[in-house]
Amino acid sequence: MTVAEWATIIGATGSILGGGGWFVARATRDAARATAAAQEAAARANAAPAQQAANLAVLEATVRRVDEENGQLRGKMSRLEQVVRAFAWTTDRWARQMNRAGIDPEPAHPLVEEYNRTGV
C-alpha cells in the first residue's frame, strides 16, 4: 500500500471513530450512571439488615427497660395494697374497740366505705 492509501484508511477510520466517539461517550456515561445506581442500590440493600439489627437492638433495650419498670411498679402496687389492707384491718379493729367502749366513731370516708364493701 502506498502512503496515500494508508492516509485514506486512517482518515476514514478517524472519521468513523470520531463520529462514533459521540456514541461511545454517551454509552460510557450511561454505563457509569447505571453502575452508580446499582452500587447505590446495593449499598442500601446491604445497609438495610444493619439498620434492622440496630432497630431491633433499640427495641429489645426498650422492652427490657419497660419490663424492669413494670416489675418495680408491680412490687410497689403490691406493697401499697398490703398497706391499705393492714390499715383497713387496723381501723376496723379500732372502730370495734370504740363501739365496745360505747364511743361512736366518726363515719368513714366514702372511699373507705367503698373499699370495705368491695375490697378494691
mmCIF file of N, CA and C in Angstrom, residues 7-22:
data_model
loop_
_atom_site.group_PDB
_atom_site.id
_atom_site.type_symbol
_atom_site.label_atom_id
_atom_site.label_comp_id
_atom_site.label_asym_id
_atom_site.label_seq_id
_atom_site.Cartn_x
_atom_site.Cartn_y
_atom_site.Cartn_z
ATOM 1 N N ALA A 7 -3.146 6.806 4.262
ATOM 2 C CA ALA A 7 -3.717 8.061 4.758
ATOM 3 C C ALA A 7 -5.234 8.041 4.609
ATOM 4 N N THR A 8 -5.704 7.483 3.501
ATOM 5 C CA THR A 8 -7.139 7.392 3.275
ATOM 6 C C THR A 8 -7.776 6.466 4.305
ATOM 7 N N ILE A 9 -7.123 5.326 4.525
ATOM 8 C CA ILE A 9 -7.661 4.366 5.502
ATOM 9 C C ILE A 9 -7.667 4.978 6.903
ATOM 10 N N ILE A 10 -6.591 5.628 7.290
ATOM 11 C CA ILE A 10 -6.502 6.237 8.618
ATOM 12 C C ILE A 10 -7.520 7.365 8.738
ATOM 13 N N GLY A 11 -7.657 8.164 7.667
ATOM 14 C CA GLY A 11 -8.629 9.246 7.700
ATOM 15 C C GLY A 11 -10.054 8.720 7.836
ATOM 16 N N ALA A 12 -10.358 7.652 7.086
ATOM 17 C CA ALA A 12 -11.694 7.069 7.163
ATOM 18 C C ALA A 12 -11.938 6.483 8.560
ATOM 19 N N THR A 13 -10.929 5.815 9.074
ATOM 20 C CA THR A 13 -11.043 5.230 10.415
ATOM 21 C C THR A 13 -11.235 6.335 11.444
ATOM 22 N N GLY A 14 -10.488 7.419 11.265
ATOM 23 C CA GLY A 14 -10.612 8.545 12.206
ATOM 24 C C GLY A 14 -11.999 9.158 12.156
ATOM 25 N N SER A 15 -12.534 9.287 10.936
ATOM 26 C CA SER A 15 -13.849 9.874 10.880
ATOM 27 C C SER A 15 -14.913 8.921 11.378
ATOM 28 N N ILE A 16 -14.732 7.656 11.199
ATOM 29 C CA ILE A 16 -15.685 6.686 11.750
ATOM 30 C C ILE A 16 -15.615 6.725 13.278
ATOM 31 N N LEU A 17 -14.389 6.690 13.758
ATOM 32 C CA LEU A 17 -14.227 6.719 15.210
ATOM 33 C C LEU A 17 -14.614 8.078 15.780
ATOM 34 N N GLY A 18 -14.291 9.129 15.067
ATOM 35 C CA GLY A 18 -14.645 10.471 15.528
ATOM 36 C C GLY A 18 -16.148 10.637 15.577
ATOM 37 N N GLY A 19 -16.861 10.226 14.547
ATOM 38 C CA GLY A 19 -18.314 10.300 14.549
ATOM 39 C C GLY A 19 -18.906 9.312 15.526
ATOM 40 N N GLY A 20 -18.315 8.154 15.649
ATOM 41 C CA GLY A 20 -18.784 7.135 16.579
ATOM 42 C C GLY A 20 -18.372 7.431 18.000
ATOM 43 N N GLY A 21 -17.423 8.344 18.179
ATOM 44 C CA GLY A 21 -16.967 8.705 19.523
ATOM 45 C C GLY A 21 -18.094 9.284 20.368
ATOM 46 N N TRP A 22 -18.993 9.991 19.739
ATOM 47 C CA TRP A 22 -20.135 10.548 20.448
ATOM 48 C C TRP A 22 -20.986 9.433 21.038
#
